[in-house]
Amino acid sequence: MSASHAGGLIIRQEEPRNLEFPFDRLDSYLTPVESFYIRSHLHAPMIEADSYRLTVDGAVKNPSAITLNWLKSLPAKTIVATLECAGNSRVFLVPQKPGAQWELGAVGNAEWTGVPLATLLDQAGLNANAREVVLEGADRGLPAELPRPPEPINYSRSIPLDKALDDVLLAYAMNGVDLPQDHGFPVRAIVPGHYGMASVKWLIHIRVLEEQFQGYWQTIDYGFWDEVGGIPVRRPLSQVAVKSEIARPRTFEVLPKGQPFTVYGAAWCGTGDVVSVELTTDGGQTWAAAKFLDPIRAHAWRRWSYDWEIPGHPGRFTLKSRARNAAGESQPEKFDERYFSYVVNYTLPIEVVVQ
Ligand SMILES: Nc1nc2c(c(=O)[nH]1)N[C@H]1C(S)=C(S)[C@@H](COP(=O)(O)O)O[C@H]1N2
Ligand SMILES: [Mo]
């Protein structure tokens, strides 16, 4: 059994904090702040609101360092976005892969309020050759996995310029309250539709580059093997693949035979709306449509349910859900090894015991 945290989160690692939402408790569209998973690679920095500065420099005409009050005085935007750690559901991989053994709860859906990154980039004036934007956090240290850089580094990730100018938010509030320390106080990026690693917390530095950024967390970590002309090439992970998860029943839950049971879960996708979720209760021989409980909203999850008649005879049954997006992409049946230990979006088996 895993230990538990005040917000009911499951502790995967004490320090740096890696806490998981117990997904079988899913019951609201927005994940409460205290139940939102926490994934930090380094010790969480403590930043004072008064001394906070956000530096914008690099390939820009007017570099600047802005205060929190200045940021909050700019026109704000509120969005709902699902954040999923790229390593979510890693525990399902056989054989086991190194890294935190996340079950189903390294994912959450929240409302984020802040200033579009585009506003700051416009004010800074981009150079003609600007190409990527590096987002850097205040947390600094040595990463856990090899090969390590020779000295401590700040957590950082880059995003392509078109994404930076599109819908990236510099958020200072989550579900209407100030960002909690573990979620990046006072300011974090929210990169809608990308895996969680892109949404840099404790954001202190925005650096515009004219070349490709090759930092640790997009080459060594959070990279995958793409292919060019039959040759594997390393690329940074970015968009969230289509996925659904069953919250209830839980794995190995014991269910009474012949009774009705409402199977319940959520589905999401980085690009394109989730338009269908199907469920199988016989290990994949037959599939039936689940019904949605939430409307389509770009970059936010949709909860769904399915009314199941538990079989009248005892035995073990395997449930799986399968989401499809508007582009026709579905969850695969098997894990794609190019991702090594990330993007675990295949149709996850939930085995239950009927008595
Ligand atoms: N500065 C900083 N930002 C970070 C991280 C980090 O370790 N440091 N972790 C990233 C990862 S891997 C994920 S999944 C999300 C998790 O955000 P949360 O802890 O608010 O859920 O933050 C991202 N932003
Ligand atoms: Mo992550």
Short mmCIF file of C-alpha atoms and ligand atoms in Angstrom, two decimals:
data_model
loop_
_atom_site.label_atom_id
_atom_site.label_comp_id
_atom_site.label_asym_id
_atom_site.label_seq_id
_atom_site.Cartn_x
_atom_site.Cartn_y
_atom_site.Cartn_z
CA MET A 1 0.00 0.00 0.00
CA SER A 2 1.15 3.53 -0.72
CA ALA A 3 1.25 6.27 1.88
CA SER A 4 -1.21 9.13 1.57
CA HIS A 5 -0.96 12.94 1.55
CA ALA A 6 -3.26 15.57 3.07
CA GLY A 7 -5.17 16.15 -0.19
CA GLY A 8 -5.72 12.40 -0.57
CA LEU A 9 -2.87 12.19 -3.07
CA ILE A 10 -0.78 9.01 -3.33
CA ILE A 11 2.90 9.61 -2.61
CA ARG A 12 5.13 8.20 -5.34
CA GLN A 13 8.19 10.11 -4.12
CA GLU A 14 8.55 12.30 -1.05
CA GLU A 15 11.27 14.69 -2.28
CA PRO A 16 11.19 16.12 -4.85
CA ARG A 17 7.43 15.80 -4.54
CA ASN A 18 5.73 13.36 -6.88
CA LEU A 19 2.13 12.86 -5.84
CA GLU A 20 -0.66 11.18 -7.73
CA PHE A 21 -4.42 11.73 -7.76
CA PRO A 22 -6.29 8.52 -6.82
CA PHE A 23 -8.14 8.32 -10.13
CA ASP A 24 -10.90 6.08 -8.75
CA ARG A 25 -12.11 9.16 -6.80
CA LEU A 26 -12.79 11.12 -9.98
CA ASP A 27 -16.11 12.88 -9.55
CA SER A 28 -15.78 16.46 -10.75
CA TYR A 29 -15.02 18.16 -14.05
CA LEU A 30 -12.38 20.40 -12.47
CA THR A 31 -9.83 18.62 -10.28
CA PRO A 32 -9.72 20.37 -6.90
CA VAL A 33 -6.39 22.16 -6.35
CA GLU A 34 -5.51 19.98 -3.33
CA SER A 35 -6.13 16.80 -5.36
CA PHE A 36 -4.17 17.86 -8.45
CA TYR A 37 -1.14 15.62 -9.09
CA ILE A 38 2.31 17.08 -8.40
CA ARG A 39 5.30 16.21 -10.53
CA SER A 40 8.55 18.01 -9.67
CA HIS A 41 12.00 16.98 -10.86
CA LEU A 42 13.97 19.14 -8.41
CA HIS A 43 13.44 20.64 -4.99
CA ALA A 44 10.54 23.15 -5.21
CA PRO A 45 11.84 26.74 -4.92
CA MET A 46 10.15 29.22 -2.57
CA ILE A 47 9.58 32.51 -4.39
CA GLU A 48 8.39 35.71 -2.70
CA ALA A 49 5.73 37.55 -4.69
CA ASP A 50 7.37 40.93 -3.98
CA SER A 51 10.81 40.03 -5.25
CA TYR A 52 9.56 37.97 -8.21
CA ARG A 53 10.87 39.03 -11.63
CA LEU A 54 10.17 37.46 -15.00
CA THR A 55 12.96 38.14 -17.50
CA VAL A 56 12.20 38.24 -21.22
CA ASP A 57 15.29 38.32 -23.42
CA GLY A 58 17.22 36.61 -26.19
CA ALA A 59 16.27 37.32 -29.81
CA VAL A 60 14.05 40.32 -28.97
CA LYS A 61 14.36 44.08 -29.45
CA ASN A 62 13.32 45.14 -25.94
CA PRO A 63 14.49 42.78 -23.20
CA SER A 64 12.74 43.35 -19.89
CA ALA A 65 12.20 42.05 -16.37
CA ILE A 66 8.62 42.36 -15.19
CA THR A 67 7.07 42.17 -11.72
CA LEU A 68 4.09 40.09 -10.63
CA ASN A 69 1.96 43.22 -10.26
CA TRP A 70 2.83 44.30 -13.77
CA LEU A 71 1.91 40.86 -15.12
CA LYS A 72 -1.40 40.94 -13.25
CA SER A 73 -2.19 44.39 -14.67
CA LEU A 74 -2.17 43.02 -18.24
CA PRO A 75 -5.40 41.71 -19.85
CA ALA A 76 -6.01 38.22 -18.46
CA LYS A 77 -7.52 35.12 -19.97
CA THR A 78 -9.03 32.05 -18.31
CA ILE A 79 -8.96 28.62 -19.93
CA VAL A 80 -9.72 25.05 -18.88
CA ALA A 81 -6.93 22.65 -19.74
CA THR A 82 -6.07 19.06 -18.88
CA LEU A 83 -2.49 18.44 -17.80
CA GLU A 84 -1.15 14.90 -18.14
CA CYS A 85 2.35 13.84 -17.23
CA ALA A 86 3.95 12.05 -20.18
CA GLY A 87 4.81 9.20 -17.81
CA ASN A 88 1.23 8.71 -16.58
CA SER A 89 0.16 5.00 -16.48
CA ARG A 90 3.77 3.80 -16.68
CA VAL A 91 2.95 1.09 -14.11
CA PHE A 92 1.04 -0.75 -16.87
CA LEU A 93 4.22 -1.38 -18.89
CA VAL A 94 5.55 -4.94 -18.93
CA PRO A 95 8.43 -5.38 -18.36
CA GLN A 96 8.61 -2.51 -15.89
CA LYS A 97 10.34 0.68 -17.08
CA PRO A 98 12.42 2.95 -14.83
CA GLY A 99 10.79 6.12 -13.48
CA ALA A 100 7.87 6.90 -11.18
CA GLN A 101 5.34 4.07 -11.32
CA TRP A 102 2.32 6.28 -12.02
CA GLU A 103 -1.03 4.54 -12.17
CA LEU A 104 -3.92 6.52 -13.67
CA GLY A 105 -3.71 9.76 -11.72
CA ALA A 106 -0.80 11.81 -13.08
CA VAL A 107 -3.48 13.81 -14.86
CA GLY A 108 -5.88 16.58 -13.87
CA ASN A 109 -8.18 19.18 -15.35
CA ALA A 110 -8.14 22.73 -14.05
CA GLU A 111 -9.09 26.29 -14.87
CA TRP A 112 -6.04 28.49 -15.40
CA THR A 113 -5.95 32.29 -15.36
CA GLY A 114 -3.09 34.40 -16.63
CA VAL A 115 -1.62 36.42 -19.46
CA PRO A 116 -1.05 35.04 -22.97
CA LEU A 117 2.67 34.52 -23.64
CA ALA A 118 2.00 36.27 -26.97
CA THR A 119 1.32 39.52 -25.09
CA LEU A 120 4.83 39.54 -23.60
CA LEU A 121 6.46 38.44 -26.86
CA ASP A 122 4.67 41.26 -28.71
CA GLN A 123 5.86 43.78 -26.13
CA ALA A 124 9.40 42.45 -26.40
CA GLY A 125 9.42 42.66 -30.22
CA LEU A 126 10.66 39.44 -31.83
CA ASN A 127 13.69 39.42 -34.07
CA ALA A 128 13.03 38.22 -37.60
CA ASN A 129 14.90 34.94 -37.07
CA ALA A 130 13.18 34.02 -33.79
CA ARG A 131 12.34 30.32 -33.82
CA GLU A 132 11.81 28.86 -30.35
CA VAL A 133 10.97 30.10 -26.88
CA VAL A 134 12.75 28.60 -23.88
CA LEU A 135 10.75 28.61 -20.64
CA GLU A 136 12.94 28.33 -17.57
CA GLY A 137 11.94 27.63 -13.98
CA ALA A 138 13.62 28.81 -10.78
CA ASP A 139 14.22 25.22 -9.62
CA ARG A 140 17.82 24.17 -10.03
CA GLY A 141 19.71 20.93 -9.45
CA LEU A 142 20.99 17.74 -11.01
CA PRO A 143 18.47 15.55 -12.81
CA ALA A 144 17.86 12.03 -11.51
CA GLU A 145 18.58 10.08 -14.67
CA LEU A 146 21.79 9.53 -16.61
CA PRO A 147 23.55 10.94 -18.53
CA ARG A 148 23.57 13.95 -16.23
CA PRO A 149 24.87 17.38 -17.19
CA PRO A 150 28.23 18.32 -15.57
CA GLU A 151 26.70 20.92 -13.27
CA PRO A 152 23.28 21.81 -11.80
CA ILE A 153 20.74 23.19 -14.27
CA ASN A 154 17.40 24.95 -14.06
CA TYR A 155 14.34 23.05 -15.25
CA SER A 156 13.65 24.30 -18.77
CA ARG A 157 11.83 23.39 -21.96
CA SER A 158 11.43 25.09 -25.31
CA ILE A 159 8.35 25.39 -27.47
CA PRO A 160 8.16 26.29 -31.15
CA LEU A 161 7.44 29.97 -31.82
CA ASP A 162 4.07 29.32 -33.50
CA LYS A 163 2.81 27.48 -30.42
CA ALA A 164 4.23 30.21 -28.13
CA LEU A 165 2.28 32.84 -30.07
CA ASP A 166 -0.87 30.75 -30.25
CA ASP A 167 -2.36 29.74 -26.90
CA VAL A 168 0.35 29.44 -24.22
CA LEU A 169 -0.71 31.07 -20.97
CA LEU A 170 1.44 32.50 -18.18
CA ALA A 171 -0.84 31.45 -15.36
CA TYR A 172 -0.91 32.89 -11.83
CA ALA A 173 -4.21 31.31 -10.73
CA MET A 174 -5.61 27.79 -10.71
CA ASN A 175 -9.34 27.17 -10.18
CA GLY A 176 -9.64 30.81 -9.11
CA VAL A 177 -6.97 30.83 -6.39
CA ASP A 178 -3.28 31.82 -6.41
CA LEU A 179 -1.08 28.99 -7.70
CA PRO A 180 -0.02 26.79 -4.78
CA GLN A 181 3.74 26.50 -4.28
CA ASP A 182 3.92 22.93 -5.61
CA HIS A 183 2.15 23.98 -8.80
CA GLY A 184 4.58 26.82 -9.57
CA PHE A 185 3.85 29.90 -7.43
CA PRO A 186 3.74 32.67 -8.46
CA VAL A 187 3.70 32.02 -12.24
CA ARG A 188 3.79 28.94 -14.46
CA ALA A 189 3.33 28.31 -18.14
CA ILE A 190 0.34 26.34 -19.37
CA VAL A 191 0.97 24.84 -22.80
CA PRO A 192 -2.46 23.51 -23.79
CA GLY A 193 -2.42 20.15 -25.55
CA HIS A 194 1.20 19.34 -24.73
CA TYR A 195 2.28 16.84 -22.10
CA GLY A 196 2.83 18.33 -18.64
CA MET A 197 6.61 18.70 -18.99
CA ALA A 198 6.08 21.74 -21.26
CA SER A 199 4.08 23.67 -18.66
CA VAL A 200 7.08 25.06 -16.78
CA LYS A 201 6.44 25.94 -13.12
CA TRP A 202 8.13 28.75 -11.10
CA LEU A 203 8.70 30.49 -14.45
CA ILE A 204 11.42 33.16 -14.14
CA HIS A 205 12.92 33.41 -17.59
CA ILE A 206 11.59 33.50 -21.14
CA ARG A 207 14.39 33.31 -23.67
CA VAL A 208 13.77 33.65 -27.41
CA LEU A 209 16.16 31.60 -29.54
CA GLU A 210 17.10 31.68 -33.21
CA GLU A 211 18.31 28.09 -33.06
CA GLN A 212 17.03 24.77 -31.78
CA PHE A 213 17.20 24.30 -28.00
CA GLN A 214 18.84 21.01 -26.97
CA GLY A 215 18.31 21.09 -23.21
CA TYR A 216 18.28 18.03 -20.95
CA TRP A 217 14.48 17.76 -20.59
CA GLN A 218 13.85 17.58 -24.31
CA THR A 219 16.71 15.40 -25.45
CA ILE A 220 17.83 13.01 -22.70
CA ASP A 221 14.49 13.10 -20.89
CA TYR A 222 11.05 13.64 -22.47
CA GLY A 223 12.34 12.73 -25.91
CA PHE A 224 11.26 9.91 -28.23
CA TRP A 225 12.52 8.13 -31.33
CA ASP A 226 10.92 9.55 -34.44
CA GLU A 227 12.06 8.44 -37.89
CA VAL A 228 13.49 10.16 -40.95
CA GLY A 229 13.90 8.00 -44.05
CA GLY A 230 14.04 4.85 -41.96
CA ILE A 231 16.60 6.30 -39.53
CA PRO A 232 15.54 6.83 -35.91
CA VAL A 233 16.03 10.44 -34.77
CA ARG A 234 15.54 11.93 -31.32
CA ARG A 235 12.79 14.52 -30.91
CA PRO A 236 11.16 16.25 -27.94
CA LEU A 237 7.76 14.93 -26.86
CA SER A 238 5.03 17.48 -27.41
CA GLN A 239 1.34 16.82 -28.11
CA VAL A 240 -0.76 14.62 -25.87
CA ALA A 241 -1.98 11.48 -27.63
CA VAL A 242 -5.68 10.56 -27.50
CA LYS A 243 -6.47 8.64 -24.31
CA SER A 244 -9.26 7.52 -22.03
CA GLU A 245 -9.06 6.06 -18.55
CA ILE A 246 -11.48 4.04 -16.45
CA ALA A 247 -11.82 5.53 -12.97
CA ARG A 248 -14.37 3.01 -11.71
CA PRO A 249 -14.27 0.09 -11.32
CA ARG A 250 -10.73 -0.08 -9.94
CA THR A 251 -8.24 -2.78 -10.91
CA PHE A 252 -9.12 -6.01 -9.04
CA GLU A 253 -12.28 -4.49 -7.60
CA VAL A 254 -14.67 -7.21 -6.48
CA LEU A 255 -18.13 -6.75 -8.00
CA PRO A 256 -21.44 -8.51 -7.25
CA LYS A 257 -22.69 -10.72 -10.09
CA GLY A 258 -25.81 -9.79 -12.00
CA GLN A 259 -25.99 -6.22 -10.71
CA PRO A 260 -25.99 -2.96 -12.70
CA PHE A 261 -22.74 -0.96 -12.48
CA THR A 262 -21.92 2.45 -13.92
CA VAL A 263 -18.44 2.41 -15.45
CA TYR A 264 -17.03 5.91 -15.23
CA GLY A 265 -13.98 7.67 -16.58
CA ALA A 266 -12.53 10.54 -18.59
CA ALA A 267 -11.01 11.03 -22.04
CA TRP A 268 -8.74 13.70 -23.50
CA CYS A 269 -6.51 14.53 -26.43
CA GLY A 270 -3.90 17.21 -27.13
CA THR A 271 -5.05 18.04 -30.62
CA GLY A 272 -8.55 17.52 -31.93
CA ASP A 273 -11.60 16.92 -29.85
CA VAL A 274 -12.50 13.56 -28.36
CA VAL A 275 -15.64 12.51 -30.23
CA SER A 276 -16.22 8.97 -29.03
CA VAL A 277 -15.43 6.59 -26.21
CA GLU A 278 -16.19 2.89 -26.46
CA LEU A 279 -16.01 0.26 -23.80
CA THR A 280 -15.33 -3.46 -23.84
CA THR A 281 -16.13 -5.69 -20.86
CA ASP A 282 -15.06 -8.93 -22.52
CA GLY A 283 -11.38 -8.17 -23.08
CA GLY A 284 -11.85 -6.59 -26.51
CA GLN A 285 -14.22 -8.90 -28.42
CA THR A 286 -17.13 -6.46 -28.43
CA TRP A 287 -17.25 -2.70 -27.94
CA ALA A 288 -20.16 -0.42 -27.08
CA ALA A 289 -20.46 3.37 -26.96
CA ALA A 290 -20.15 5.21 -23.66
CA LYS A 291 -22.02 8.49 -23.15
CA PHE A 292 -20.34 11.81 -22.51
CA LEU A 293 -21.01 13.77 -19.34
CA ASP A 294 -19.13 16.91 -20.43
CA PRO A 295 -19.26 18.95 -23.64
CA ILE A 296 -16.38 19.33 -26.09
CA ARG A 297 -13.97 22.01 -24.94
CA ALA A 298 -10.56 22.33 -26.61
CA HIS A 299 -7.73 20.86 -24.48
CA ALA A 300 -10.03 19.81 -21.63
CA TRP A 301 -11.11 16.30 -20.74
CA ARG A 302 -14.61 14.90 -21.09
CA ARG A 303 -15.91 12.55 -18.47
CA TRP A 304 -18.02 9.65 -19.70
CA SER A 305 -20.05 6.76 -18.29
CA TYR A 306 -21.34 3.39 -19.40
CA ASP A 307 -24.15 1.37 -17.84
CA TRP A 308 -22.92 -2.16 -17.46
CA GLU A 309 -24.84 -5.24 -16.43
CA ILE A 310 -22.29 -7.26 -14.43
CA PRO A 311 -22.30 -10.87 -15.74
CA GLY A 312 -24.46 -13.33 -13.78
CA HIS A 313 -21.60 -15.80 -13.25
CA PRO A 314 -18.40 -15.39 -11.21
CA GLY A 315 -15.07 -14.92 -12.94
CA ARG A 316 -12.45 -12.42 -13.98
CA PHE A 317 -13.36 -9.84 -16.58
CA THR A 318 -11.20 -7.30 -18.38
CA LEU A 319 -12.56 -3.84 -19.12
CA LYS A 320 -10.94 -1.43 -21.55
CA SER A 321 -12.00 1.95 -22.87
CA ARG A 322 -11.04 3.39 -26.23
CA ALA A 323 -11.32 7.06 -27.23
CA ARG A 324 -11.25 8.49 -30.74
CA ASN A 325 -10.67 12.09 -31.79
CA ALA A 326 -12.18 14.19 -34.57
CA ALA A 327 -9.23 13.35 -36.84
CA GLY A 328 -10.13 9.66 -36.54
CA GLU A 329 -7.17 8.76 -34.31
CA SER A 330 -7.88 6.05 -31.76
CA GLN A 331 -5.99 4.63 -28.83
CA PRO A 332 -3.71 1.82 -30.01
CA GLU A 333 -4.00 -1.73 -28.69
CA LYS A 334 -0.33 -1.94 -27.75
CA PHE A 335 2.32 0.35 -26.29
CA ASP A 336 4.51 2.07 -28.88
CA GLU A 337 8.11 1.29 -27.87
CA ARG A 338 9.48 4.38 -29.62
CA TYR A 339 8.33 6.24 -26.52
CA PHE A 340 10.26 3.89 -24.17
CA SER A 341 8.39 4.82 -20.98
CA TYR A 342 6.14 7.70 -22.04
CA VAL A 343 2.88 8.16 -23.95
CA VAL A 344 1.18 5.16 -22.36
CA ASN A 345 -2.10 5.69 -24.22
CA TYR A 346 -2.87 2.17 -25.40
CA THR A 347 -6.18 0.67 -24.26
CA LEU A 348 -5.33 -0.08 -20.62
CA PRO A 349 -6.78 -3.32 -19.23
CA ILE A 350 -8.73 -3.05 -15.95
CA GLU A 351 -9.29 -6.52 -14.56
CA VAL A 352 -12.16 -7.05 -12.11
CA VAL A 353 -13.38 -10.01 -10.08
CA VAL A 354 -17.07 -10.92 -10.24
CA GLN A 355 -18.45 -12.93 -7.32
N1 LIG B 1 10.03 24.26 -13.14
C1 LIG B 1 9.48 23.06 -13.33
N2 LIG B 1 8.39 22.95 -14.11
C2 LIG B 1 7.81 21.76 -14.32
C3 LIG B 1 8.33 20.58 -13.75
C4 LIG B 1 9.48 20.71 -12.93
O1 LIG B 1 10.00 19.72 -12.38
N3 LIG B 1 10.02 21.96 -12.74
N4 LIG B 1 7.72 19.37 -14.00
C5 LIG B 1 6.97 19.31 -15.26
C6 LIG B 1 6.22 18.08 -15.42
S1 LIG B 1 7.10 16.73 -15.90
C7 LIG B 1 4.85 18.03 -15.29
S2 LIG B 1 3.99 16.63 -15.63
C8 LIG B 1 4.11 19.21 -14.80
C9 LIG B 1 3.33 18.87 -13.56
O2 LIG B 1 2.63 19.99 -13.09
P1 LIG B 1 1.95 19.93 -11.65
O3 LIG B 1 2.99 19.50 -10.65
O4 LIG B 1 1.38 21.26 -11.40
O5 LIG B 1 0.86 18.88 -11.78
O6 LIG B 1 4.95 20.31 -14.52
C10 LIG B 1 6.02 20.49 -15.41
N5 LIG B 1 6.69 21.72 -15.10
MO MO B 2 5.66 15.02 -16.39
#
